[in-house]
Coordinates of C-alpha atoms in Angstrom, one line a residue:
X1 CA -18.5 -21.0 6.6
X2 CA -19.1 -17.2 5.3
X3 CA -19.2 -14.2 7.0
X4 CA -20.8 -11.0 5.2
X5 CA -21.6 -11.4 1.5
X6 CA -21.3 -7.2 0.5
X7 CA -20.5 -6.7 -3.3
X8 CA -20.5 -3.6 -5.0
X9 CA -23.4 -3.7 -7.5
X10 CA -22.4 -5.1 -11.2
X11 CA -19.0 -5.5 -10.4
X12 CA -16.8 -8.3 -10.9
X13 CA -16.1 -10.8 -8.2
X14 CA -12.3 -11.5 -7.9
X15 CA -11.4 -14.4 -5.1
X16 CA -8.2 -14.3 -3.2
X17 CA -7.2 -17.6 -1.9
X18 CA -5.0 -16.7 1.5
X19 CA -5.2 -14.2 4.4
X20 CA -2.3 -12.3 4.8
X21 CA -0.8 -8.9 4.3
X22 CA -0.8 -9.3 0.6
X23 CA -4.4 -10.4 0.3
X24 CA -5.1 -7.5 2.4
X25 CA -3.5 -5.4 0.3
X26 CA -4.7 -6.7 -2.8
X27 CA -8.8 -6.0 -1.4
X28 CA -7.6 -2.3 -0.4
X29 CA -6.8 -2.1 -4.2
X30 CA -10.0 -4.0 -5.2
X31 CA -11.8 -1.2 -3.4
X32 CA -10.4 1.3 -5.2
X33 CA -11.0 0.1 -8.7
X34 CA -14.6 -0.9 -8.4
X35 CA -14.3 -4.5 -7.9
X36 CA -15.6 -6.8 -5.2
X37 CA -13.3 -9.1 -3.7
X38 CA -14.1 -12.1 -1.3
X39 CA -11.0 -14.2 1.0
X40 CA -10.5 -17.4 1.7
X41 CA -9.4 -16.7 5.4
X42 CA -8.7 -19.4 8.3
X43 CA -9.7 -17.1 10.9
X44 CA -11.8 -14.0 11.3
X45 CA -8.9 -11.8 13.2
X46 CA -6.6 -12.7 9.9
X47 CA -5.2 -9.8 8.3
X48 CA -7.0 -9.8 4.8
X49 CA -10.1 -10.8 7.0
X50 CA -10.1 -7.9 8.9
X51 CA -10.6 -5.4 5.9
X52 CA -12.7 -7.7 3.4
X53 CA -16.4 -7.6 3.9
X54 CA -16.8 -11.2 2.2
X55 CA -15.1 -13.5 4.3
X56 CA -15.0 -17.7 3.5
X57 CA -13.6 -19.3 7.3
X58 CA -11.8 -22.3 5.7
X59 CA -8.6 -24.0 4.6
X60 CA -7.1 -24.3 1.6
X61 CA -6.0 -27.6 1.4
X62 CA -9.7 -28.4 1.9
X63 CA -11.0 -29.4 -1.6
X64 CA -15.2 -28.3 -0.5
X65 CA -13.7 -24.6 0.7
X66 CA -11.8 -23.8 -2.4
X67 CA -14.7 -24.5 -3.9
X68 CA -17.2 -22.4 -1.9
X69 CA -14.6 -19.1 -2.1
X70 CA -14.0 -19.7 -5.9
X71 CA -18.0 -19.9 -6.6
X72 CA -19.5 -16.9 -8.9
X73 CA -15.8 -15.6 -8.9
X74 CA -14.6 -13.5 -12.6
X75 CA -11.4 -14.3 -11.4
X76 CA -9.8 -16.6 -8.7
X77 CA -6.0 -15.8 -7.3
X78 CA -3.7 -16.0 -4.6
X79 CA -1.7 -14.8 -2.3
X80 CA 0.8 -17.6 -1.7
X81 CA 1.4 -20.9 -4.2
X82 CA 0.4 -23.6 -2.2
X83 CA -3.3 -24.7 -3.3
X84 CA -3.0 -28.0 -4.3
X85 CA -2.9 -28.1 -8.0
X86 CA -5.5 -30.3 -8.6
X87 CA -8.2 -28.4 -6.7
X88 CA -7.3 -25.8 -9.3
X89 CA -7.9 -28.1 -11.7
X90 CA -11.0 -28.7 -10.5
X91 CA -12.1 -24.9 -10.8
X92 CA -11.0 -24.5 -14.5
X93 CA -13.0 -28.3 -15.5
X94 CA -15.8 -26.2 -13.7
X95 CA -15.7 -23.1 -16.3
X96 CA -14.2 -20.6 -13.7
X97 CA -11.0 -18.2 -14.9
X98 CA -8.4 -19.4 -12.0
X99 CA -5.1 -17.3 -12.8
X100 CA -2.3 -17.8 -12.3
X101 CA -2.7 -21.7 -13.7
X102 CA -1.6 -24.8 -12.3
X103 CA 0.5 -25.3 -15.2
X104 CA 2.5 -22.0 -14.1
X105 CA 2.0 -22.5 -10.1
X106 CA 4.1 -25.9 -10.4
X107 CA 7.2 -24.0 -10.9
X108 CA 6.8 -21.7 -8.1
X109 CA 5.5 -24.6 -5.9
X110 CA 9.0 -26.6 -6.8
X111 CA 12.0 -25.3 -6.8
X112 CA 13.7 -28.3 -9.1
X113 CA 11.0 -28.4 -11.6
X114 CA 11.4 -24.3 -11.7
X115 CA 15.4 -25.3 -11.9
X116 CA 14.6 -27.8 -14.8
X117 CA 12.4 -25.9 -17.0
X118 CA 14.8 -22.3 -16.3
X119 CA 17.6 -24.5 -17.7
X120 CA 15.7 -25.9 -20.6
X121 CA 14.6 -22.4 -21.6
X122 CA 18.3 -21.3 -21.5
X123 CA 17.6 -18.9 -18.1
X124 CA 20.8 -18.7 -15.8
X125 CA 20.8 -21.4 -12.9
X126 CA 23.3 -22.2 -10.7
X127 CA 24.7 -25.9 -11.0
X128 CA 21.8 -28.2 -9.5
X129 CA 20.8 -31.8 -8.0
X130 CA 17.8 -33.4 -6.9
X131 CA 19.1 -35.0 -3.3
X132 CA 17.7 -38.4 -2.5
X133 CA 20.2 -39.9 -0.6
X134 CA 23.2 -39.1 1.4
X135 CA 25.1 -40.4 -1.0
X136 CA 23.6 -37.6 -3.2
X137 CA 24.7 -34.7 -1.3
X138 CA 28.5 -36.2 -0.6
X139 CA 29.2 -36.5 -4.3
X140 CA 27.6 -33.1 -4.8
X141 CA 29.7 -31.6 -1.7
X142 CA 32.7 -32.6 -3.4
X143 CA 31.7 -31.3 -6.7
X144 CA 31.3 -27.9 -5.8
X145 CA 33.8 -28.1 -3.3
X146 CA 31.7 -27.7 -0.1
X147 CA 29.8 -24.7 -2.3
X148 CA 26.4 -25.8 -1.0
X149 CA 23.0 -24.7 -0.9
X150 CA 20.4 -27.7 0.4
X151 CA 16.8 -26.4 -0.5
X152 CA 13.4 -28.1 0.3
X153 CA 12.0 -28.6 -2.8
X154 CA 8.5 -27.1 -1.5
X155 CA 7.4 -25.0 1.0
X156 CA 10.0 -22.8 2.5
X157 CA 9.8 -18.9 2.9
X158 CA 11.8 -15.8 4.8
X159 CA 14.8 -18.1 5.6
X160 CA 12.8 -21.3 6.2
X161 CA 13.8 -24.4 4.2
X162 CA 16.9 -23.2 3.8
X163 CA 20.3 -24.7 5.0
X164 CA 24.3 -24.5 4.1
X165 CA 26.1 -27.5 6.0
X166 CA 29.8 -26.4 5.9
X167 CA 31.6 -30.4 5.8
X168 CA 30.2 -33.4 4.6
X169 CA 29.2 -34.9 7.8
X170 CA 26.7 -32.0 8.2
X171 CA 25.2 -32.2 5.0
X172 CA 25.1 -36.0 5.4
X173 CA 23.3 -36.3 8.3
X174 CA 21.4 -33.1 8.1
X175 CA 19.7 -35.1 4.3
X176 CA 19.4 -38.3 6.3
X177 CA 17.3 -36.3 8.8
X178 CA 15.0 -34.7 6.4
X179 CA 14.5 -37.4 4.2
X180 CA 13.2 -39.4 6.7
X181 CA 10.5 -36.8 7.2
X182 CA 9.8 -37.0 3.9
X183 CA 11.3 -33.6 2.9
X184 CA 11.9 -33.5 -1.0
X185 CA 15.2 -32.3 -1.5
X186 CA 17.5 -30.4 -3.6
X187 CA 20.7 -29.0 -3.8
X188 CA 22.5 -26.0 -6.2
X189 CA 25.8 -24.1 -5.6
X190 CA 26.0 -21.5 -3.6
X191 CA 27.2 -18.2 -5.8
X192 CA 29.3 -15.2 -5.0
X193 CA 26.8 -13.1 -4.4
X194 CA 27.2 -9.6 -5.2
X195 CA 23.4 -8.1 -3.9
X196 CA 20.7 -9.5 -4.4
X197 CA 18.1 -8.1 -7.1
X198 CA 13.9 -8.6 -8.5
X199 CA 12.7 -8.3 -12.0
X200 CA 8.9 -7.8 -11.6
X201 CA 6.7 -7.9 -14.5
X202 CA 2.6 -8.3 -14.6
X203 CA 1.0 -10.3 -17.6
X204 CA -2.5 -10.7 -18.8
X205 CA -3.8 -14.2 -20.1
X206 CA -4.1 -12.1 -23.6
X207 CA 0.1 -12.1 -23.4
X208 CA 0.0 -8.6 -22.7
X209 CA 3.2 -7.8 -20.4
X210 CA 4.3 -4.3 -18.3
X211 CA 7.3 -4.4 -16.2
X212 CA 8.6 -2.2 -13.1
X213 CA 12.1 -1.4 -12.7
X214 CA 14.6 -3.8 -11.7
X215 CA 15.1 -3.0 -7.9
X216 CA 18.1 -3.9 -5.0
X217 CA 16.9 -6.2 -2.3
X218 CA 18.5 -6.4 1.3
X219 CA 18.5 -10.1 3.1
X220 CA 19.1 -10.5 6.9
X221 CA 18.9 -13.8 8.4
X222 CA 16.4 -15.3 5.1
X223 CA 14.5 -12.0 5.6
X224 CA 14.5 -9.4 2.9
X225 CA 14.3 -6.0 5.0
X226 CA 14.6 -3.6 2.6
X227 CA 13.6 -2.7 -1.6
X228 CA 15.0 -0.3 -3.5
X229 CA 14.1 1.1 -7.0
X230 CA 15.4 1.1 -8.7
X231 CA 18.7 -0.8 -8.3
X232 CA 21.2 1.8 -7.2
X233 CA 24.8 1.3 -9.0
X234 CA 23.9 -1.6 -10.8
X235 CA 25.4 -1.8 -14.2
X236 CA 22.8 -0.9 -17.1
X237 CA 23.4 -4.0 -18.8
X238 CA 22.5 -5.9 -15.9
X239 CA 19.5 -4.2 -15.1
X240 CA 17.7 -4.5 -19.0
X241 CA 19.1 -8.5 -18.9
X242 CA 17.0 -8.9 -15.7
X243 CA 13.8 -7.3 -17.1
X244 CA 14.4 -9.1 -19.9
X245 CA 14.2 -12.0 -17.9
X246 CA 11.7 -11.4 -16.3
X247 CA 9.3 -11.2 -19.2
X248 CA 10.4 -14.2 -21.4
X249 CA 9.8 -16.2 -17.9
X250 CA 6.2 -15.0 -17.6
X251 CA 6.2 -15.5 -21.6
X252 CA 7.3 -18.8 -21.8
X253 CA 5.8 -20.1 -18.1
X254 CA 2.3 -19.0 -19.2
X255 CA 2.6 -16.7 -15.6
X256 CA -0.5 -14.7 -15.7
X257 CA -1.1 -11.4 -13.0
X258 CA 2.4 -10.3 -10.9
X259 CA 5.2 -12.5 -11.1
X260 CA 8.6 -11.8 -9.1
X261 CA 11.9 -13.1 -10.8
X262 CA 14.5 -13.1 -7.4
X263 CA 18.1 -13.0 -8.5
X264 CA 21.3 -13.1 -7.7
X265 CA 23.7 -10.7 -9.1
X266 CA 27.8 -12.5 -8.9
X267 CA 30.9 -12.5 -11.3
X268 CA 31.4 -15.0 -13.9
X269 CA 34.7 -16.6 -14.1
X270 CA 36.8 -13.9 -15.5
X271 CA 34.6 -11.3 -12.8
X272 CA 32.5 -9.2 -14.7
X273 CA 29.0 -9.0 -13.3
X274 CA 26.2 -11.6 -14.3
X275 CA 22.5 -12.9 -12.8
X276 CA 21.4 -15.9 -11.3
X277 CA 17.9 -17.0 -11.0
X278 CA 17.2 -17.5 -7.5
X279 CA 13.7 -18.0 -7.2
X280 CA 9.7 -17.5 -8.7
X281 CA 6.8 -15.6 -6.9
X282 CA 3.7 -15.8 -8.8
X283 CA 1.6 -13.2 -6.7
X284 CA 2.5 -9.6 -5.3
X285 CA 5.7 -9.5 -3.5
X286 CA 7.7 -7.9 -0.7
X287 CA 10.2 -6.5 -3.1
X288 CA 6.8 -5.1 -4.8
X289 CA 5.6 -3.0 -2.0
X290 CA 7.9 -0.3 -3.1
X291 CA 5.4 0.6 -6.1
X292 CA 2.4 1.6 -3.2
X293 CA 3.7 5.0 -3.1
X294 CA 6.7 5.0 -5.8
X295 CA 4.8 4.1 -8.9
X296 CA 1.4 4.7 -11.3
X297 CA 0.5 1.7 -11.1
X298 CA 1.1 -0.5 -7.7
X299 CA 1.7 -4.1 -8.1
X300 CA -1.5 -4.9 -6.4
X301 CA -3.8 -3.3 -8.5
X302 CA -1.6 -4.3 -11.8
X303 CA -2.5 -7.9 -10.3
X304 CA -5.8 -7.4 -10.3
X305 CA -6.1 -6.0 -13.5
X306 CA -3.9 -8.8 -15.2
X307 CA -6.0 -11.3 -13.4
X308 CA -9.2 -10.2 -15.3
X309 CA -7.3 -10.1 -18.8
X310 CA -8.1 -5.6 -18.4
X311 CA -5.2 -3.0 -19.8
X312 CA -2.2 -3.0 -17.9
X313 CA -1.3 0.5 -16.1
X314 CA 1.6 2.3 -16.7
X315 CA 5.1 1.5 -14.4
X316 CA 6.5 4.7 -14.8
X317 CA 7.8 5.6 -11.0
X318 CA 7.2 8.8 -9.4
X319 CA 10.5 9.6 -7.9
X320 CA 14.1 8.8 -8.7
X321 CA 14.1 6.5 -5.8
X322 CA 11.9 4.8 -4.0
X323 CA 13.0 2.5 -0.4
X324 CA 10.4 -0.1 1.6
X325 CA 11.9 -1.0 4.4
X326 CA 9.9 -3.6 6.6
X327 CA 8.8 -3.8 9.8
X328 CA 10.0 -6.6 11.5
X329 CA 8.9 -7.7 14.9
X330 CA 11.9 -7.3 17.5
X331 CA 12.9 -10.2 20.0
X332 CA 10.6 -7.6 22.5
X333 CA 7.5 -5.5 21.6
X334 CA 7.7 -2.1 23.4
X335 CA 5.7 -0.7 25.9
X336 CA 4.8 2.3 23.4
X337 CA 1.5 1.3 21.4
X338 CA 2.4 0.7 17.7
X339 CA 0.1 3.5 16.6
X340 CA 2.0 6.2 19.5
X341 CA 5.2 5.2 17.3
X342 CA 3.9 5.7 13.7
X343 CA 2.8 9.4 15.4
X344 CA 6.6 9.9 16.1
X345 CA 7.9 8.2 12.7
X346 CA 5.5 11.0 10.9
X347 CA 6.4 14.0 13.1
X348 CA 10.1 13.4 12.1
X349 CA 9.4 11.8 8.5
X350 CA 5.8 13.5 7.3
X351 CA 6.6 11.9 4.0
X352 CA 6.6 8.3 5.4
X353 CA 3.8 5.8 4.5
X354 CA 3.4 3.5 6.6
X355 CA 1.9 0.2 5.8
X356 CA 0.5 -1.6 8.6
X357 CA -0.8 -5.4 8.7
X358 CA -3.0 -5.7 11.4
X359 CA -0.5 -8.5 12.9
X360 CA 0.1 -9.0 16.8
X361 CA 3.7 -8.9 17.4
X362 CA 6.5 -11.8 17.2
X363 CA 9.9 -11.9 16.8
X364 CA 10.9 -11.2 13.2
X365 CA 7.2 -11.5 11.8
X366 CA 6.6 -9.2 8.9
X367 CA 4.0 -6.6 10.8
X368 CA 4.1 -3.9 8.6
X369 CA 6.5 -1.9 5.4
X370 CA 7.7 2.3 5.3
X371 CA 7.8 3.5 1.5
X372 CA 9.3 6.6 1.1
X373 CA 10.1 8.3 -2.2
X374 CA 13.2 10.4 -2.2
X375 CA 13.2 14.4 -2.5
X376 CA 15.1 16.3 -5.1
X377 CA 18.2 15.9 -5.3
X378 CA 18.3 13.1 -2.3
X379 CA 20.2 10.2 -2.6
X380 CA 19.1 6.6 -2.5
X381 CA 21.9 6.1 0.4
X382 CA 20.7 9.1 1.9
X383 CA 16.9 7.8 1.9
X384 CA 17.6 4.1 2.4
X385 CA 19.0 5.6 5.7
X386 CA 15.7 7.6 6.6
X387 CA 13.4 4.8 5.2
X388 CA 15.8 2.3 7.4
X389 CA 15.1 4.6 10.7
X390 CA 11.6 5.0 10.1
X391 CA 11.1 1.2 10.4
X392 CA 13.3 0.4 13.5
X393 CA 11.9 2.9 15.7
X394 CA 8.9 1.4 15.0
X395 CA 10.1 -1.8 15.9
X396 CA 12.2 -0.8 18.7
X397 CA 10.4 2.8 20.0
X398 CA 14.1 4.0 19.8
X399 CA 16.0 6.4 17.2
X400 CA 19.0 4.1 16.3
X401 CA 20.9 7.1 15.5
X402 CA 20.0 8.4 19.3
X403 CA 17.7 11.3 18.1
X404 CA 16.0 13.7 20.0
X405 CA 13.0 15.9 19.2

């Protein structure tokens, strides 16, 4: 089922598969260079379906709606890695330019085929184990020494799919469980984890590769809550290994448009400061957002132009550093209209830009994002603070360091 069918005359057609806040995003950059973009959306109200004039009601694990939304497309993309891979085959047997390609997708669609091919291409992993038994996760318990991290090998996001039994028991019966819901599982040590970091780089299906700087991500509770670029106090050697990375993982995957490298920064044994892979994104990302306001080029419109095989932009940021903090729906929603609280962010923070999803509220739901570059002279401590503040009050309605106007 469609609804509207507006293109802007001669331009390219570029399909996003998925509604939310990074499809949205990714038509507000369409807009802006030109191009016409049409969303696979399963509701009207969704939030790329509110701002997209060409809208395809459907589901994308139906086979017939993929292939309505993909149909005169230049290019068809994503905003999430769950089409089924053979529905994407499909498209490319039909002649249409589907990017990223299945034969990338797999190994952000599973996390131990990612782990498998990462440690074939020499990438840093931690110590890994497919889990199909409890027998499985009791030897690998006492291997690591109750070290463990038990994954779902698909699926899985902000926390979700996700679990850290602390005795044997617990991960024995907490495998048993999931298995017999037919959860793939898997299981890698859990590191010493020093912060948390993101090598993003963009890449055309020509090879053609541009990279942002390596930035700092913040986790609470699965959720990452804040980005900043780039990574304050972070060793130089550390940072260029990451972006290095980063690229020879899009090289070597075949990852065409944005892909996100998650890592882990920890000590090796004799504690000097190393990276872990954590996890692939082969889309835009929350730890992307940052380049909106910070950057030439943003990560959405990079996507877009690496998804149609056009020159890259330039990553070159615009301040010395740039924080997104995101807006996180509290266990209450306020009296105080959301748009009555972004008019108090902006009379204490005019520089704040404030990215909002068109989301209704629910606890912890990404509804929105705050970029804010810093001034000169500022530092990142000093704007991760403001860029922190910005975001609760408009979560809360209240100044968490009690101030007045």
């Amino acid at each position: 089922m469609s609804r509207g069918s507006a293109h802007a005359p001669g331009a390219p057609l570029v399909t996003i598969i998925g509604d939310g806040q990074l499809a949205r995003m990714m038509q507000h950059a369409a807009v802006e260079l030109g191009l016409s973009a049409r969303v696979l959306a399963s509701t009207p109200d969704a939030s790329a379906a509110q701002v997209s004039a060409d809208v395809v009601l459907g589901d994308y694990t139906n086979r017939d709606h993929v292939q309505e939304v993909s149909r005169d497309a230049a290019a068809v993309t994503f905003d999430h890695e769950h089409v089924p891979n053979e529905f994407l085959d499909d498209l490319i047997n039909a002649g249409l330019n589907v990017q990223p390609q299945p034969s990338a997708l797999i190994h952000a669609q599973d996390k131990l085929v990612m782990r498998k091919k990462l440690r074939e291409l020499g990438a840093p992993v931690p110590p890994f184990l497919e889990i199909t038994s409890a027998q499985d996760i009791e030897g690998f318990f006492e291997a690591t020494k109750g070290a463990v991290c038990l994954k779902a090998r698909r699926g899985g996001y902000d926390g979700k799919g996700v679990w850290f039994p602390e005795t044997v028991a617990e991960a024995k019966d907490l495998v048993t469980d999931l298995l017999a819901k037919d959860v793939p599982l898997m299981a890698e040590m859990k590191v010493q984890l020093v912060r948390e970091l993101s090598a993003m780089v963009a890449r055309t299906p020509g090879g053609k590769i541009a990279s942002w700087p390596v930035v700092e991500s913040v986790q609470e509770n699965g959720i990452c809550v804040e980005a900043v670029a780039p990574a304050p106090e972070t060793e130089s050697a550390i940072l260029h290994e990451a972006e290095e990375l980063a690229r020879m993982v899009a090289r070597e995957l075949g990852v065409t448009g944005v892909l996100a490298v998650e890592l882990f920064e920890t000590v090796d044994e004799v504690g000097q400061p190393t990276i872990i892979v954590n996890e692939l994104a082969m889309r835009p990302h929350n730890t992307g957002h940052w380049t909106q306001d910070g950057c030439v080029t943003s990560q959405f419109e990079q996507h877009l132009r690496a998804v149609l095989d056009r020159p890259l932009g330039r990553t070159t940021p615009l301040a010395e550093y740039t924080v997104m903090a995101n807006v996180l729906g509290g266990e209450h929603d306020p009296q105080m209209p959301m748009r009555q609280r972004m008019d108090v962010v902006w009379a204490r923070f005019p520089q704040a830009k404030i990215h909002m999803y068109g989301k209704d509220w629910r606890p912890h739901r990404k509804i929105g994002h705050v970029n804010m570059t810093s001034a000169p002279g500022q530092t990142a401590t000093e704007l991760r603070r403001e860029a922190r503040l910005a975001a609760q009050f408009l979560v809360s309605a209240q100044w968490a360091d009690g101030w007045v106007a």
